[in-house]
mmCIF file of C-alpha atoms in Angstrom:
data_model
loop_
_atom_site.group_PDB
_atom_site.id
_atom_site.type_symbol
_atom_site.label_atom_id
_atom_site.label_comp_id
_atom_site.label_asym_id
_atom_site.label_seq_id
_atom_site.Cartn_x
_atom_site.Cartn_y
_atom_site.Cartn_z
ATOM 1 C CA UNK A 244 107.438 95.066 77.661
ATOM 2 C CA UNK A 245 108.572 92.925 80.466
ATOM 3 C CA UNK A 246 105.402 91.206 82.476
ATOM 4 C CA UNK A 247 105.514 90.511 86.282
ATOM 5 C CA UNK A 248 102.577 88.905 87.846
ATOM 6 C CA UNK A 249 104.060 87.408 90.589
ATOM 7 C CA UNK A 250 104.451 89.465 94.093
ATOM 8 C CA UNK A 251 107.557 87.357 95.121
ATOM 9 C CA UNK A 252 109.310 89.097 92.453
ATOM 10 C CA UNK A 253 112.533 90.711 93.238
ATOM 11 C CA UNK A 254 110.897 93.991 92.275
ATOM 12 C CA UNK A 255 108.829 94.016 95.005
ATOM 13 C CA UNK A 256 111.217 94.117 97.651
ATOM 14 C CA UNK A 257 113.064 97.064 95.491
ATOM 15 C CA UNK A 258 110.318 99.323 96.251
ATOM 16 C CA UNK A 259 109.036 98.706 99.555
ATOM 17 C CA UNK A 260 112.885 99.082 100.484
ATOM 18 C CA UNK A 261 112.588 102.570 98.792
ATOM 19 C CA UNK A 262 109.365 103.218 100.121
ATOM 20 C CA UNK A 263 110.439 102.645 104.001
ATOM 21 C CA UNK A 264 113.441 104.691 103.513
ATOM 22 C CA UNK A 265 115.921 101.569 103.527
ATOM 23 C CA UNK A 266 117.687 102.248 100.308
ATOM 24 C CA UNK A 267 120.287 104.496 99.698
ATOM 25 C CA UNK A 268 120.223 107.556 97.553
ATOM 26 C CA UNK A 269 116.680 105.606 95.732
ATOM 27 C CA UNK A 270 113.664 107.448 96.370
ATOM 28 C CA UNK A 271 110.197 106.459 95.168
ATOM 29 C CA UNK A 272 107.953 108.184 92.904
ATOM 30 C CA UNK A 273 104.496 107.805 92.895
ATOM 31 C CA UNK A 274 102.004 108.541 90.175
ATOM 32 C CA UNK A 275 102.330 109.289 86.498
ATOM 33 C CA UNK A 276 102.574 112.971 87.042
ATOM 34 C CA UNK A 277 105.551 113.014 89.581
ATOM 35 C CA UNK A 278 107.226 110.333 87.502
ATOM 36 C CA UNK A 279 106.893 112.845 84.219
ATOM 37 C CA UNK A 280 108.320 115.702 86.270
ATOM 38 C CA UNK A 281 111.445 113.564 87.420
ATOM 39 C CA UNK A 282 111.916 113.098 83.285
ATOM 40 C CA UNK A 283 111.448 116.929 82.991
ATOM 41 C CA UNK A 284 113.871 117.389 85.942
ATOM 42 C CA UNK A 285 116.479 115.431 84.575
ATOM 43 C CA UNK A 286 116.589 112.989 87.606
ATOM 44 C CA UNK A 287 118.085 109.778 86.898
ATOM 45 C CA UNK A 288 115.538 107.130 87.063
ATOM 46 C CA UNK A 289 116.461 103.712 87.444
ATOM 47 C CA UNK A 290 112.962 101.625 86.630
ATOM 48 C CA UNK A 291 109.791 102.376 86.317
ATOM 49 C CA UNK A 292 106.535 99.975 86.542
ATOM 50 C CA UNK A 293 102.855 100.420 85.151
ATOM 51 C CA UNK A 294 99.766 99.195 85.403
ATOM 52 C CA UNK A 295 98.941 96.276 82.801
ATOM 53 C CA UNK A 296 94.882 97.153 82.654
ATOM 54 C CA UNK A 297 96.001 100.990 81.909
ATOM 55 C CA UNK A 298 99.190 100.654 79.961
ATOM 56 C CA UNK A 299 97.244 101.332 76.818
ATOM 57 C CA UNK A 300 96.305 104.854 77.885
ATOM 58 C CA UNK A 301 97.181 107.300 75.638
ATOM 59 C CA UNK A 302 99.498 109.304 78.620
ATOM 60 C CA UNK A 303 100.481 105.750 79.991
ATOM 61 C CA UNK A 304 102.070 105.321 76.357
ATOM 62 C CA UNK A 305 103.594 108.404 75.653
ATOM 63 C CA UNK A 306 105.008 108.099 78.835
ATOM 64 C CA UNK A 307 106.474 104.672 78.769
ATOM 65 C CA UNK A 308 108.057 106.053 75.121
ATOM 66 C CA UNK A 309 109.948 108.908 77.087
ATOM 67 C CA UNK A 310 111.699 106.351 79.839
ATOM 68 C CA UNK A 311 112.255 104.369 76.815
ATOM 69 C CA UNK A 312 114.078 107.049 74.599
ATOM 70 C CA UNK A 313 116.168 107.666 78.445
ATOM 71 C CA UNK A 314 116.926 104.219 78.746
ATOM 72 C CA UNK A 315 114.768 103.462 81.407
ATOM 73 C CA UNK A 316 113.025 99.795 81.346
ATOM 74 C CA UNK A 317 109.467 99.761 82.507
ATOM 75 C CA UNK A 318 107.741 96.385 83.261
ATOM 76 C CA UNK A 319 104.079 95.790 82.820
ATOM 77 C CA UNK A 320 102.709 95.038 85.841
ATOM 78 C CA UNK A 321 99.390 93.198 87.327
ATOM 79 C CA UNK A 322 96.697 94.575 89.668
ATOM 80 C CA UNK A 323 98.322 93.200 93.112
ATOM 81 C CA UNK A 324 101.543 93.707 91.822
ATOM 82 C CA UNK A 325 101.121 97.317 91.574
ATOM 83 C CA UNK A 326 99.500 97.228 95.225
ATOM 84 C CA UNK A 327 102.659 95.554 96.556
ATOM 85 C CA UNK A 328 105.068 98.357 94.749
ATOM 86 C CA UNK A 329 102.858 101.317 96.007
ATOM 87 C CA UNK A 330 102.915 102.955 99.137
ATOM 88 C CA UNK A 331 99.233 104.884 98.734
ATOM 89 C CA UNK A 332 96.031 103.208 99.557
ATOM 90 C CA UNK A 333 94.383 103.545 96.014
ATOM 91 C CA UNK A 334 97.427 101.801 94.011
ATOM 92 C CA UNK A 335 98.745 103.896 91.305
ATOM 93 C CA UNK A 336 98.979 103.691 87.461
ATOM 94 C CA UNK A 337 102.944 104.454 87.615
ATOM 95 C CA UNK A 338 105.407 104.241 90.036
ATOM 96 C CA UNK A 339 109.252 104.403 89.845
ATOM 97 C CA UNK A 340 112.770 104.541 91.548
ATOM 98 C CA UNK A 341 115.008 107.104 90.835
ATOM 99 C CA UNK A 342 118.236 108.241 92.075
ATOM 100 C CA UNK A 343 117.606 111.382 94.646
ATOM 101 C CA UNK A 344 119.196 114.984 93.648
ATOM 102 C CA UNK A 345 122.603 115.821 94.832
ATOM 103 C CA UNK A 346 122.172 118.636 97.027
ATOM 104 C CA UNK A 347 124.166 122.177 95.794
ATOM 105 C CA UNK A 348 124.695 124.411 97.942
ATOM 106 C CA UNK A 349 126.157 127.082 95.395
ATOM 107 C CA UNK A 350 121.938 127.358 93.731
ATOM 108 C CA UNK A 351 120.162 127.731 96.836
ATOM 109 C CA UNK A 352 122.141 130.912 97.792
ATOM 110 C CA UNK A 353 122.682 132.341 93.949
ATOM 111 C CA UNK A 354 121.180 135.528 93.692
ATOM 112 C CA UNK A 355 121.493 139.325 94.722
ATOM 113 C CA UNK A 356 118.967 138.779 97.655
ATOM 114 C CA UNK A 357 118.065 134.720 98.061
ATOM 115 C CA UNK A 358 115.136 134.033 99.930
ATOM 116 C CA UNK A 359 115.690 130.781 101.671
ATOM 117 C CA UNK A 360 112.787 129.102 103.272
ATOM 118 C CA UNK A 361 114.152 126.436 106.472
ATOM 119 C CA UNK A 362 111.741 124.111 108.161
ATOM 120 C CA UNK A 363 112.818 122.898 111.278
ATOM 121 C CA UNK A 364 111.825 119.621 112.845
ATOM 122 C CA UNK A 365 108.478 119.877 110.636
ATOM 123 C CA UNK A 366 108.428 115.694 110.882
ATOM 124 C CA UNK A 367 104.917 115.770 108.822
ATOM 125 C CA UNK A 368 105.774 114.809 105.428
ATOM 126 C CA UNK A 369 103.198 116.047 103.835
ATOM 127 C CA UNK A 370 103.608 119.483 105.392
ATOM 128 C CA UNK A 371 107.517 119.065 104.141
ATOM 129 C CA UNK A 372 106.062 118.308 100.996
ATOM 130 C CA UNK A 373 103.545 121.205 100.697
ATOM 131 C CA UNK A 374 106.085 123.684 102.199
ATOM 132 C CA UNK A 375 108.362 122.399 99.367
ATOM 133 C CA UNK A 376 105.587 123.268 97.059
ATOM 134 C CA UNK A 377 104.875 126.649 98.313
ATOM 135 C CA UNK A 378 108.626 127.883 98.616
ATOM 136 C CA UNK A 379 108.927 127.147 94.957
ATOM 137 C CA UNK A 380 105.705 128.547 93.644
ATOM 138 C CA UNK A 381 106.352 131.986 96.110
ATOM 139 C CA UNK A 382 109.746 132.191 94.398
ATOM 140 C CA UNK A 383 111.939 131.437 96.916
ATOM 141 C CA UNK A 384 115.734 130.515 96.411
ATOM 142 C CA UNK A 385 115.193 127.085 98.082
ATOM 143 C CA UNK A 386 114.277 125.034 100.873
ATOM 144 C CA UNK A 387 116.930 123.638 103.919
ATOM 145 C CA UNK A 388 115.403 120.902 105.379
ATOM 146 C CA UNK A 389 116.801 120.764 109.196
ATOM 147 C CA UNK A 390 116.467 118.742 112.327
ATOM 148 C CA UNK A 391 113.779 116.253 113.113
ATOM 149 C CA UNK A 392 112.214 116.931 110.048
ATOM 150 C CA UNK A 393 110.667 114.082 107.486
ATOM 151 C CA UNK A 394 112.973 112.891 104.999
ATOM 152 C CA UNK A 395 111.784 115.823 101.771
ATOM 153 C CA UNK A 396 112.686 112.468 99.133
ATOM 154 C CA UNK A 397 110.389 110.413 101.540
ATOM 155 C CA UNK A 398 107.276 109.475 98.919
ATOM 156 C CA UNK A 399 104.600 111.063 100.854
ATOM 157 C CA UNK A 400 106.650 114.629 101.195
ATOM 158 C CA UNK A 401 107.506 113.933 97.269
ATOM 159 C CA UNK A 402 103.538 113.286 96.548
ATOM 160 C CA UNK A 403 102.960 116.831 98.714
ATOM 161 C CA UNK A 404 105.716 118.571 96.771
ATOM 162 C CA UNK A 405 103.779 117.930 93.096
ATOM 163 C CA UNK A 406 107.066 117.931 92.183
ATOM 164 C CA UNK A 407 108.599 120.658 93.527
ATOM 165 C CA UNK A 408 111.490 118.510 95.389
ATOM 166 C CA UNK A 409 112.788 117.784 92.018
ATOM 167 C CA UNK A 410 112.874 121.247 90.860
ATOM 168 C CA UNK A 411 113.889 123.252 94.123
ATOM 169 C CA UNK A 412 117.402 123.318 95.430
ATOM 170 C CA UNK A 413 117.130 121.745 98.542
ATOM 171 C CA UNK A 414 119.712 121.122 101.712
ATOM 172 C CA UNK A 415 119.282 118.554 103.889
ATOM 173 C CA UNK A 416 120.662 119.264 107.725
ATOM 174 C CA UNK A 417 119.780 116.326 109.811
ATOM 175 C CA UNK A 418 120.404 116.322 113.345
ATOM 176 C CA UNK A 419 121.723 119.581 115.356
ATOM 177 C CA UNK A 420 122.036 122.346 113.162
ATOM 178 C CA UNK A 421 123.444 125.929 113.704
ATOM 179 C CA UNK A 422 121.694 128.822 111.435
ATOM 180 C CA UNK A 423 125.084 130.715 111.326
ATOM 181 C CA UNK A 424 125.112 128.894 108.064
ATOM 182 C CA UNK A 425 122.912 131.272 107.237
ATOM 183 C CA UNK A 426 124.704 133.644 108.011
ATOM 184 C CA UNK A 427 127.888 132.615 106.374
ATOM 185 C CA UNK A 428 125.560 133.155 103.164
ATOM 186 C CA UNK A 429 125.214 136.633 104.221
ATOM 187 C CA UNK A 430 121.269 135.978 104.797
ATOM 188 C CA UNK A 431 119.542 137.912 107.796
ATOM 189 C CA UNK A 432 117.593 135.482 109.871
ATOM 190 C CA UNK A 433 114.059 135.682 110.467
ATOM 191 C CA UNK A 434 112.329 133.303 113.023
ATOM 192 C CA UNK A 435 108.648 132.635 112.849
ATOM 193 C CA UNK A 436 107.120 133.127 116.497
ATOM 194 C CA UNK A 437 103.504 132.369 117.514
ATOM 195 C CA UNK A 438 103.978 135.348 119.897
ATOM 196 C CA UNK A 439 105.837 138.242 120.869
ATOM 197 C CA UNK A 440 107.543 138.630 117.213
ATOM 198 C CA UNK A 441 107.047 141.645 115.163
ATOM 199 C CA UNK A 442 104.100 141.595 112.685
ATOM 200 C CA UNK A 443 104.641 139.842 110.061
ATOM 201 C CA UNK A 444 103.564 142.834 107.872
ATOM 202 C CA UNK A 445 105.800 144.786 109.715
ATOM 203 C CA UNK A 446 108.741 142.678 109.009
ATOM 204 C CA UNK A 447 111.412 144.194 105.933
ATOM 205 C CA UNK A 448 111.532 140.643 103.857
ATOM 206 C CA UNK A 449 113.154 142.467 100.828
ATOM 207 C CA UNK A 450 116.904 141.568 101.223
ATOM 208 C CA UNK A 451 118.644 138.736 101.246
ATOM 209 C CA UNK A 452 116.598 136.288 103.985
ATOM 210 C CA UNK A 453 116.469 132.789 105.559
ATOM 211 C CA UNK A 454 112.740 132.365 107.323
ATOM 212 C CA UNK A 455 112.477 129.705 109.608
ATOM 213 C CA UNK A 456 109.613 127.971 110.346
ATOM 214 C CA UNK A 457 109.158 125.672 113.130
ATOM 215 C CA UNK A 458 107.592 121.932 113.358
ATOM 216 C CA UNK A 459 103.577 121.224 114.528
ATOM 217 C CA UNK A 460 103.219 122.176 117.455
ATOM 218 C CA UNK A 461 106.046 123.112 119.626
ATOM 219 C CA UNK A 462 107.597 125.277 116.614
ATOM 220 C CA UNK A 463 111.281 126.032 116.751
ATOM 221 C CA UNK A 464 113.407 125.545 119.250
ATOM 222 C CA UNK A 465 113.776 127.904 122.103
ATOM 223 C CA UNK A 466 117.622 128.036 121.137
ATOM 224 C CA UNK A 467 116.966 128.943 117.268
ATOM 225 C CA UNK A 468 114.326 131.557 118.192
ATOM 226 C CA UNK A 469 117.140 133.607 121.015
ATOM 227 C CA UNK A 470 119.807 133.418 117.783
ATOM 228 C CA UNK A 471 117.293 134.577 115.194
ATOM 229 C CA UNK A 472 118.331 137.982 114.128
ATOM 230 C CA UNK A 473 114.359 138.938 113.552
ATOM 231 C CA UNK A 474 111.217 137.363 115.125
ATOM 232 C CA UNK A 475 108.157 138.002 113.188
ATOM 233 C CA UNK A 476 104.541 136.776 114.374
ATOM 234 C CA UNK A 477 101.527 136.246 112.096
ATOM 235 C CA UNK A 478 98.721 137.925 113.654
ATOM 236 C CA UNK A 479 95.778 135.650 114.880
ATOM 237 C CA UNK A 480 92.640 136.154 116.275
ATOM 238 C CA UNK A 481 92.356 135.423 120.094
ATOM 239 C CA UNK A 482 91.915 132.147 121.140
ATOM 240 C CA UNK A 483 93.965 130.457 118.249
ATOM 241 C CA UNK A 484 97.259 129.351 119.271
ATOM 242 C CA UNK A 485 99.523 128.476 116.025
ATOM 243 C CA UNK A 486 98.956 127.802 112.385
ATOM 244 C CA UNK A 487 99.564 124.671 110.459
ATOM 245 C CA UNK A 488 103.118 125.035 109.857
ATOM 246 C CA UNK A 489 103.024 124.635 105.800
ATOM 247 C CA UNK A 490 100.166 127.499 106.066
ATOM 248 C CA UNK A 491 102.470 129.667 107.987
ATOM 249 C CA UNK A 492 105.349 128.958 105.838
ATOM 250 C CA UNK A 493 102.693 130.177 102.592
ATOM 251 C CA UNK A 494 101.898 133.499 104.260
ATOM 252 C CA UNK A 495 105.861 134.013 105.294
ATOM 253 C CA UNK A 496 106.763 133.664 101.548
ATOM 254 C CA UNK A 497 103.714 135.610 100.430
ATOM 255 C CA UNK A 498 104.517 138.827 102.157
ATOM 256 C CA UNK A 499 108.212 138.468 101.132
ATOM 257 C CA UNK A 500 107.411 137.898 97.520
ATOM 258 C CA UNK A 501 104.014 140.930 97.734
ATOM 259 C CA UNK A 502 107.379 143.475 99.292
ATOM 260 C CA UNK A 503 110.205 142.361 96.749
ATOM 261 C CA UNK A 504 107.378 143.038 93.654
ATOM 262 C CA UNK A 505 106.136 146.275 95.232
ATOM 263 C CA UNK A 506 110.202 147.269 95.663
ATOM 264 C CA UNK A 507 110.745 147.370 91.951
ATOM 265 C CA UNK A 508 112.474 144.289 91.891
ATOM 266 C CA UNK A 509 112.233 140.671 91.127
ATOM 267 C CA UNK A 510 110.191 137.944 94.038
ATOM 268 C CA UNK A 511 113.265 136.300 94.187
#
């Protein structure tokens, strides 16, 4: 195994490219566990580096043996090395680039009655990421990400997805963005309201369904929530004004996947 001591190695600038955004289609993966999902995934990963005091871990090994069998060269690396290549304030055993999924369109509207979850202008990454996480575990069909929101590939959204970004089909609409899309896909649209929606548990999630689910603070857009065909509310207590838009995007999916099971049919 290739060793790299030096922090004016080309490698260097690789990552922190990847990690700012700045490189094309590269995204960077942070930790051993979301660099073993991207294997299990199937993403394409270009390198990978590890930590020379740890590469003798049993895990560390067996990993570095997988990107080998895939063709994938991993350098040793040392201690500052390793805190030059990653982003997170304790440096990580294993980091990587890898190429980022091609979007399909055709998987994240398969199914007899998709539920699509769509955050728009969430620009927290880590509430992209856990939202990512929580559409996948509820059973949704996938995630459009839409707007102003943080870049889902982006490696703290990835780190908040535990992997889910490389297992969920996923759209990507930057910029403006019309939800007759949506509708194209034969979805009804339902628009999550911090007031002056329906309740949420008196909302019909069962058929096919896009949710929406607006960023911190301001939520959606006054425009999105007049052309939503349904707005639903999640009932608070007085004197609390809005949820933590990856927890309302958890109890939006919850209550669709707790009527689809109760229906007879499948979460999904």
């Amino acid at each position: 195994m290739r060793r790299i001591a030096s922090r004016q190695n080309a490698i260097v600038a690789r990552y922190r490219d990847a990690a700012r955004g700045r490189a094309d289609d590269v995204m960077l993966l942070d930790g051993a566990h979301l660099v073993s999902d991207a294997v299990e995934a199937g993403v394409r990963l270009l390198e990978a580096a590890v930590a020379a005091d740890r590469q003798d871990d049993v895990e560390v090994r067996s990993l570095v043996a997988r990107l080998a069998a895939a063709g994938v060269e991993v350098v040793s690396v040392t201690a500052p090395v390793m805190a030059a290549l990653s982003p997170v304030r304790s440096s990580s055993v294993f980091v990587a680039l890898a190429v980022r999924p091609r979007q399909d369109e055709a998987a994240l509207f398969r199914g007899a009655r998709p539920l699509v979850v769509v955050a728009v202008d969430v620009q927290d990454p880590g509430n992209v990421g856990a939202i990512l996480r929580v559409a996948e575990a509820g059973g949704a069909a996938g995630l459009v990400v839409a707007g102003a929101s943080a870049d889902p590939y982006g490696w703290k959204a990835l780190r908040g997805s535990m992997g889910s970004a490389l297992r969920l089909p996923l759209l990507v609409r930057k910029g403006a963005w019309d939800p007759a899309e949506l509708r194209r896909h034969k979805l009804r649209v339902v628009a999550a309201a911090p007031r002056d929606g329906r309740s949420l548990f008196d909302a019909d999630l069962r058929g096919p369904v896009a949710i929406l689910v607006g960023g911190e603070g301001a939520g959606l857009p006054g425009g999105v929530l007049a052309d939503a065909d349904e707005r639903v509310t999640i009932p608070m207590e007085p004197g609390v004004e809005s949820l933590n838009a990856a927890v309302a995007a958890a109890l939006l999916v919850y209550e669709a996947r707790r009527q689809r099971s109760t229906d007879g049919g499948s979460p999904a």
